[in-house]
GROMACS .gro file of N, CA and C in nm:
model
  312
    1MET      N    1  -0.492   0.904   1.242
    1MET     CA    2  -0.444   0.808   1.145
    1MET      C    3  -0.292   0.815   1.142
    2PHE      N    4  -0.231   0.701   1.110
    2PHE     CA    5  -0.087   0.698   1.097
    2PHE      C    6  -0.049   0.584   1.003
    3ALA      N    7   0.074   0.586   0.958
    3ALA     CA    8   0.124   0.480   0.871
    3ALA      C    9   0.274   0.465   0.892
    4GLN      N   10   0.323   0.343   0.872
    4GLN     CA   11   0.465   0.314   0.883
    4GLN      C   12   0.507   0.241   0.756
    5ALA      N   13   0.630   0.260   0.716
    5ALA     CA   14   0.688   0.184   0.606
    5ALA      C   15   0.837   0.169   0.633
    6ALA      N   16   0.889   0.050   0.606
    6ALA     CA   17   1.031   0.024   0.629
    6ALA      C   18   1.078  -0.081   0.530
    7SER      N   19   1.207  -0.085   0.510
    7SER     CA   20   1.266  -0.184   0.419
    7SER      C   21   1.401  -0.225   0.474
    8GLY      N   22   1.432  -0.354   0.463
    8GLY     CA   23   1.561  -0.405   0.509
    8GLY      C   24   1.635  -0.472   0.395
    9ASP      N   25   1.764  -0.494   0.413
    9ASP     CA   26   1.845  -0.565   0.314
    9ASP      C   27   1.797  -0.709   0.308
   10ARG      N   28   1.742  -0.750   0.197
   10ARG     CA   29   1.680  -0.881   0.183
   10ARG      C   30   1.780  -0.996   0.198
   11ASP      N   31   1.908  -0.971   0.183
   11ASP     CA   32   2.009  -1.076   0.199
   11ASP      C   33   2.053  -1.093   0.344
   12LEU      N   34   2.028  -0.992   0.427
   12LEU     CA   35   2.077  -0.994   0.565
   12LEU      C   36   1.969  -0.995   0.672
   13SER      N   37   1.852  -0.953   0.635
   13SER     CA   38   1.747  -0.936   0.734
   13SER      C   39   1.640  -1.045   0.723
   14GLU      N   40   1.582  -1.080   0.836
   14GLU     CA   41   1.470  -1.173   0.836
   14GLU      C   42   1.347  -1.111   0.771
   15PHE      N   43   1.343  -0.979   0.766
   15PHE     CA   44   1.228  -0.910   0.711
   15PHE      C   45   1.270  -0.819   0.597
   16GLY      N   46   1.186  -0.816   0.493
   16GLY     CA   47   1.208  -0.727   0.380
   16GLY      C   48   1.131  -0.599   0.404
   17ALA      N   49   1.026  -0.579   0.327
   17ALA     CA   50   0.944  -0.459   0.340
   17ALA      C   51   0.840  -0.477   0.451
   18HIS      N   52   0.807  -0.365   0.516
   18HIS     CA   53   0.706  -0.364   0.621
   18HIS      C   54   0.614  -0.245   0.597
   19TYR      N   55   0.483  -0.271   0.597
   19TYR     CA   56   0.383  -0.166   0.578
   19TYR      C   57   0.282  -0.177   0.691
   20ALA      N   58   0.238  -0.064   0.745
   20ALA     CA   59   0.146  -0.070   0.858
   20ALA      C   60   0.065   0.059   0.873
   21PRO      N   61  -0.060   0.059   0.831
   21PRO     CA   62  -0.148   0.172   0.860
   21PRO      C   63  -0.227   0.147   0.988
   22GLY      N   64  -0.271   0.254   1.052
   22GLY     CA   65  -0.349   0.241   1.173
   22GLY      C   66  -0.436   0.362   1.198
   23LEU      N   67  -0.526   0.346   1.293
   23LEU     CA   68  -0.620   0.451   1.329
   23LEU      C   69  -0.644   0.441   1.479
   24ALA      N   70  -0.630   0.552   1.550
   24ALA     CA   71  -0.656   0.555   1.694
   24ALA      C   72  -0.711   0.692   1.730
   25GLY      N   73  -0.796   0.694   1.830
   25GLY     CA   74  -0.850   0.822   1.869
   25GLY      C   75  -0.937   0.816   1.993
   26PRO      N   76  -0.968   0.934   2.047
   26PRO     CA   77  -1.048   0.942   2.169
   26PRO      C   78  -1.196   0.912   2.143
   27ILE      N   79  -1.260   0.860   2.245
   27ILE     CA   80  -1.403   0.830   2.242
   27ILE      C   81  -1.457   0.867   2.379
   28GLY      N   82  -1.575   0.920   2.384
   28GLY     CA   83  -1.637   0.937   2.516
   28GLY      C   84  -1.654   1.080   2.561
   29ALA      N   85  -1.613   1.108   2.682
   29ALA     CA   86  -1.641   1.234   2.752
   29ALA      C   87  -1.599   1.356   2.670
   30GLU      N   88  -1.673   1.462   2.688
   30GLU     CA   89  -1.640   1.587   2.621
   30GLU      C   90  -1.512   1.645   2.679
   31GLU      N   91  -1.441   1.717   2.596
   31GLU     CA   92  -1.315   1.776   2.639
   31GLU      C   93  -1.336   1.868   2.759
   32GLY      N   94  -1.247   1.854   2.856
   32GLY     CA   95  -1.256   1.935   2.976
   32GLY      C   96  -1.352   1.881   3.080
   33LYS      N   97  -1.416   1.767   3.051
   33LYS     CA   98  -1.514   1.711   3.144
   33LYS      C   99  -1.476   1.571   3.189
   34GLY      N  100  -1.349   1.545   3.207
   34GLY     CA  101  -1.307   1.415   3.257
   34GLY      C  102  -1.230   1.334   3.154
   35PRO      N  103  -1.187   1.216   3.196
   35PRO     CA  104  -1.105   1.132   3.107
   35PRO      C  105  -1.184   1.084   2.987
   36ARG      N  106  -1.111   1.057   2.879
   36ARG     CA  107  -1.172   1.007   2.756
   36ARG      C  108  -1.120   0.867   2.728
   37ASP      N  109  -1.208   0.781   2.683
   37ASP     CA  110  -1.166   0.649   2.639
   37ASP      C  111  -1.095   0.663   2.505
   38GLU      N  112  -1.033   0.555   2.460
   38GLU     CA  113  -0.960   0.556   2.332
   38GLU      C  114  -0.977   0.418   2.267
   39ALA      N  115  -0.984   0.417   2.135
   39ALA     CA  116  -0.991   0.291   2.061
   39ALA      C  117  -0.894   0.299   1.944
   40GLY      N  118  -0.848   0.182   1.900
   40GLY     CA  119  -0.754   0.181   1.788
   40GLY      C  120  -0.757   0.052   1.709
   41LEU      N  121  -0.721   0.063   1.582
   41LEU     CA  122  -0.706  -0.049   1.491
   41LEU      C  123  -0.573  -0.035   1.419
   42TYR      N  124  -0.508  -0.148   1.392
   42TYR     CA  125  -0.375  -0.146   1.331
   42TYR      C  126  -0.361  -0.271   1.244
   43TRP      N  127  -0.306  -0.255   1.124
   43TRP     CA  128  -0.276  -0.367   1.036
   43TRP      C  129  -0.129  -0.358   0.999
   44SER      N  130  -0.059  -0.470   1.007
   44SER     CA  131   0.084  -0.474   0.974
   44SER      C  132   0.108  -0.587   0.876
   45HIS      N  133   0.187  -0.560   0.773
   45HIS     CA  134   0.221  -0.662   0.674
   45HIS      C  135   0.373  -0.661   0.653
   46VAL      N  136   0.434  -0.779   0.666
   46VAL     CA  137   0.579  -0.793   0.652
   46VAL      C  138   0.610  -0.893   0.542
   47ASP      N  139   0.701  -0.856   0.453
   47ASP     CA  140   0.750  -0.946   0.349
   47ASP      C  141   0.872  -1.019   0.405
   48VAL      N  142   0.867  -1.152   0.405
   48VAL     CA  143   0.978  -1.232   0.455
   48VAL      C  144   1.058  -1.282   0.335
   49PRO      N  145   1.185  -1.243   0.321
   49PRO     CA  146   1.266  -1.279   0.203
   49PRO      C  147   1.281  -1.430   0.185
   50GLY      N  148   1.305  -1.470   0.062
   50GLY     CA  149   1.319  -1.611   0.025
   50GLY      C  150   1.430  -1.684   0.097
   51ALA      N  151   1.537  -1.615   0.137
   51ALA     CA  152   1.649  -1.680   0.205
   51ALA      C  153   1.607  -1.736   0.341
   52PHE      N  154   1.500  -1.680   0.399
   52PHE     CA  155   1.457  -1.722   0.532
   52PHE      C  156   1.334  -1.811   0.524
   53ALA      N  157   1.228  -1.764   0.469
   53ALA     CA  158   1.102  -1.839   0.451
   53ALA      C  159   1.016  -1.758   0.356
   54PRO      N  160   1.024  -1.785   0.227
   54PRO     CA  161   0.958  -1.696   0.130
   54PRO      C  162   0.808  -1.688   0.151
   55SER      N  163   0.768  -1.587   0.221
   55SER     CA  164   0.627  -1.573   0.252
   55SER      C  165   0.601  -1.432   0.304
   56HIS      N  166   0.488  -1.417   0.368
   56HIS     CA  167   0.447  -1.290   0.426
   56HIS      C  168   0.384  -1.318   0.562
   57GLU      N  169   0.387  -1.218   0.648
   57GLU     CA  170   0.315  -1.223   0.775
   57GLU      C  171   0.229  -1.099   0.784
   58SER      N  172   0.105  -1.117   0.822
   58SER     CA  173   0.017  -1.004   0.849
   58SER      C  174  -0.033  -1.014   0.992
   59SER      N  175  -0.055  -0.901   1.054
   59SER     CA  176  -0.115  -0.901   1.187
   59SER      C  177  -0.217  -0.789   1.197
   60PHE      N  178  -0.316  -0.814   1.279
   60PHE     CA  179  -0.422  -0.717   1.303
   60PHE      C  180  -0.431  -0.696   1.452
   61ASP      N  181  -0.449  -0.572   1.493
   61ASP     CA  182  -0.453  -0.535   1.634
   61ASP      C  183  -0.574  -0.446   1.656
   62ALA      N  184  -0.651  -0.474   1.760
   62ALA     CA  185  -0.765  -0.389   1.798
   62ALA      C  186  -0.762  -0.374   1.950
   63TYR      N  187  -0.786  -0.253   1.998
   63TYR     CA  188  -0.790  -0.231   2.142
   63TYR      C  189  -0.894  -0.127   2.179
   64TYR      N  190  -0.934  -0.131   2.305
   64TYR     CA  191  -1.020  -0.027   2.362
   64TYR      C  192  -0.964   0.006   2.500
   65ARG      N  193  -0.935   0.132   2.523
   65ARG     CA  194  -0.878   0.177   2.651
   65ARG      C  195  -0.987   0.250   2.731
   66TRP      N  196  -1.028   0.187   2.841
   66TRP     CA  197  -1.124   0.251   2.930
   66TRP      C  198  -1.049   0.334   3.034
   67ARG      N  199  -1.079   0.460   3.038
   67ARG     CA  200  -1.021   0.549   3.139
   67ARG      C  201  -1.105   0.542   3.265
   68ILE      N  202  -1.047   0.493   3.371
   68ILE     CA  203  -1.117   0.486   3.499
   68ILE      C  204  -1.117   0.625   3.563
   69ASP      N  205  -1.001   0.690   3.560
   69ASP     CA  206  -0.986   0.830   3.601
   69ASP      C  207  -0.862   0.883   3.531
   70GLU      N  208  -0.817   1.001   3.571
   70GLU     CA  209  -0.703   1.063   3.504
   70GLU      C  210  -0.576   0.978   3.508
   71ALA      N  211  -0.561   0.895   3.613
   71ALA     CA  212  -0.436   0.822   3.632
   71ALA      C  213  -0.445   0.672   3.603
   72LEU      N  214  -0.565   0.619   3.581
   72LEU     CA  215  -0.581   0.474   3.571
   72LEU      C  216  -0.661   0.436   3.447
   73TYR      N  217  -0.612   0.335   3.373
   73TYR     CA  218  -0.689   0.282   3.261
   73TYR      C  219  -0.677   0.130   3.256
   74VAL      N  220  -0.774   0.068   3.191
   74VAL     CA  221  -0.776  -0.075   3.164
   74VAL      C  222  -0.794  -0.090   3.013
   75GLN      N  223  -0.710  -0.176   2.952
   75GLN     CA  224  -0.710  -0.186   2.806
   75GLN      C  225  -0.704  -0.332   2.759
   76PRO      N  226  -0.819  -0.390   2.720
   76PRO     CA  227  -0.813  -0.520   2.654
   76PRO      C  228  -0.766  -0.500   2.509
   77GLU      N  229  -0.690  -0.599   2.459
   77GLU     CA  230  -0.633  -0.586   2.325
   77GLU      C  231  -0.629  -0.723   2.260
   78LEU      N  232  -0.658  -0.727   2.130
   78LEU     CA  233  -0.659  -0.851   2.055
   78LEU      C  234  -0.563  -0.839   1.937
   79PHE      N  235  -0.471  -0.937   1.925
   79PHE     CA  236  -0.382  -0.948   1.810
   79PHE      C  237  -0.418  -1.076   1.736
   80TRP      N  238  -0.419  -1.070   1.604
   80TRP     CA  239  -0.439  -1.189   1.522
   80TRP      C  240  -0.327  -1.190   1.419
   81PHE      N  241  -0.246  -1.296   1.418
   81PHE     CA  242  -0.133  -1.311   1.326
   81PHE      C  243  -0.168  -1.413   1.219
   82VAL      N  244  -0.152  -1.375   1.094
   82VAL     CA  245  -0.174  -1.464   0.980
   82VAL      C  246  -0.037  -1.507   0.928
   83ASP      N  247  -0.011  -1.637   0.922
   83ASP     CA  248   0.119  -1.692   0.883
   83ASP      C  249   0.232  -1.634   0.968
   84PRO      N  250   0.229  -1.658   1.100
   84PRO     CA  251   0.332  -1.603   1.189
   84PRO      C  252   0.473  -1.638   1.141
   85GLY      N  253   0.560  -1.538   1.141
   85GLY     CA  254   0.698  -1.559   1.096
   85GLY      C  255   0.709  -1.593   0.949
   86GLY      N  256   0.600  -1.572   0.874
   86GLY     CA  257   0.601  -1.605   0.731
   86GLY      C  258   0.587  -1.754   0.706
   87ARG      N  259   0.548  -1.829   0.807
   87ARG     CA  260   0.538  -1.976   0.795
   87ARG      C  261   0.393  -2.016   0.772
   88ARG      N  262   0.372  -2.086   0.664
   88ARG     CA  263   0.237  -2.135   0.634
   88ARG      C  264   0.214  -2.274   0.693
   89ASP      N  265   0.321  -2.338   0.744
   89ASP     CA  266   0.307  -2.473   0.799
   89ASP      C  267   0.257  -2.474   0.943
   90ILE      N  268   0.242  -2.356   1.004
   90ILE     CA  269   0.181  -2.349   1.137
   90ILE      C  270   0.055  -2.264   1.125
   91GLY      N  271  -0.034  -2.281   1.218
   91GLY     CA  272  -0.161  -2.208   1.211
   91GLY      C  273  -0.148  -2.062   1.248
   92ASP      N  274  -0.252  -1.989   1.217
   92ASP     CA  275  -0.259  -1.849   1.259
   92ASP      C  276  -0.259  -1.844   1.412
   93ALA      N  277  -0.224  -1.729   1.466
   93ALA     CA  278  -0.216  -1.715   1.612
   93ALA      C  279  -0.301  -1.598   1.658
   94THR      N  280  -0.367  -1.617   1.770
   94THR     CA  281  -0.445  -1.512   1.833
   94THR      C  282  -0.388  -1.487   1.972
   95VAL      N  283  -0.367  -1.361   2.006
   95VAL     CA  284  -0.312  -1.325   2.136
   95VAL      C  285  -0.404  -1.223   2.200
   96LEU      N  286  -0.441  -1.247   2.324
   96LEU     CA  287  -0.523  -1.154   2.400
   96LEU      C  288  -0.440  -1.092   2.511
   97PHE      N  289  -0.451  -0.961   2.527
   97PHE     CA  290  -0.381  -0.889   2.632
   97PHE      C  291  -0.484  -0.820   2.721
   98LEU      N  292  -0.447  -0.798   2.843
   98LEU     CA  293  -0.521  -0.708   2.930
   98LEU      C  294  -0.416  -0.620   2.998
   99ARG      N  295  -0.414  -0.496   2.958
   99ARG     CA  296  -0.317  -0.400   3.014
   99ARG      C  297  -0.386  -0.314   3.119
  100VAL      N  298  -0.313  -0.280   3.221
  100VAL     CA  299  -0.360  -0.187   3.322
  100VAL      C  300  -0.251  -0.083   3.337
  101GLY      N  301  -0.287   0.043   3.324
  101GLY     CA  302  -0.190   0.151   3.334
  101GLY      C  303  -0.220   0.243   3.451
  102LEU      N  304  -0.115   0.286   3.518
  102LEU     CA  305  -0.128   0.376   3.631
  102LEU      C  306  -0.020   0.483   3.621
  103ALA      N  307  -0.061   0.608   3.614
  103ALA     CA  308   0.034   0.721   3.611
  103ALA      C  309   0.047   0.777   3.752
  104LEU      N  310   0.169   0.779   3.801
  104LEU     CA  311   0.193   0.830   3.937
  104LEU      C  312   0.249   0.970   3.934
   0.00000   0.00000   0.00000
């Protein structure tokens, strides 16, 4: 488990307060018996000051990392943004990623 918190000068920054808890951890193979998969969830909430666009933005992130072997993984990931950039006049956004990692 982890959490983040930050605050910016509301007169100068596009973002005010930022809060973000998350959870990530290993899944799968027993320790010492090969690579372990990993999964994670993350929620982020940003306050957008009135000088820019008085609103909030929230995002949700979920991923699953499949370990192919010690050096290679494949990780699909889903992001969902609610009121992107604090703007309610545009729709929510969904972003799909497919990451591939290789350690040499």
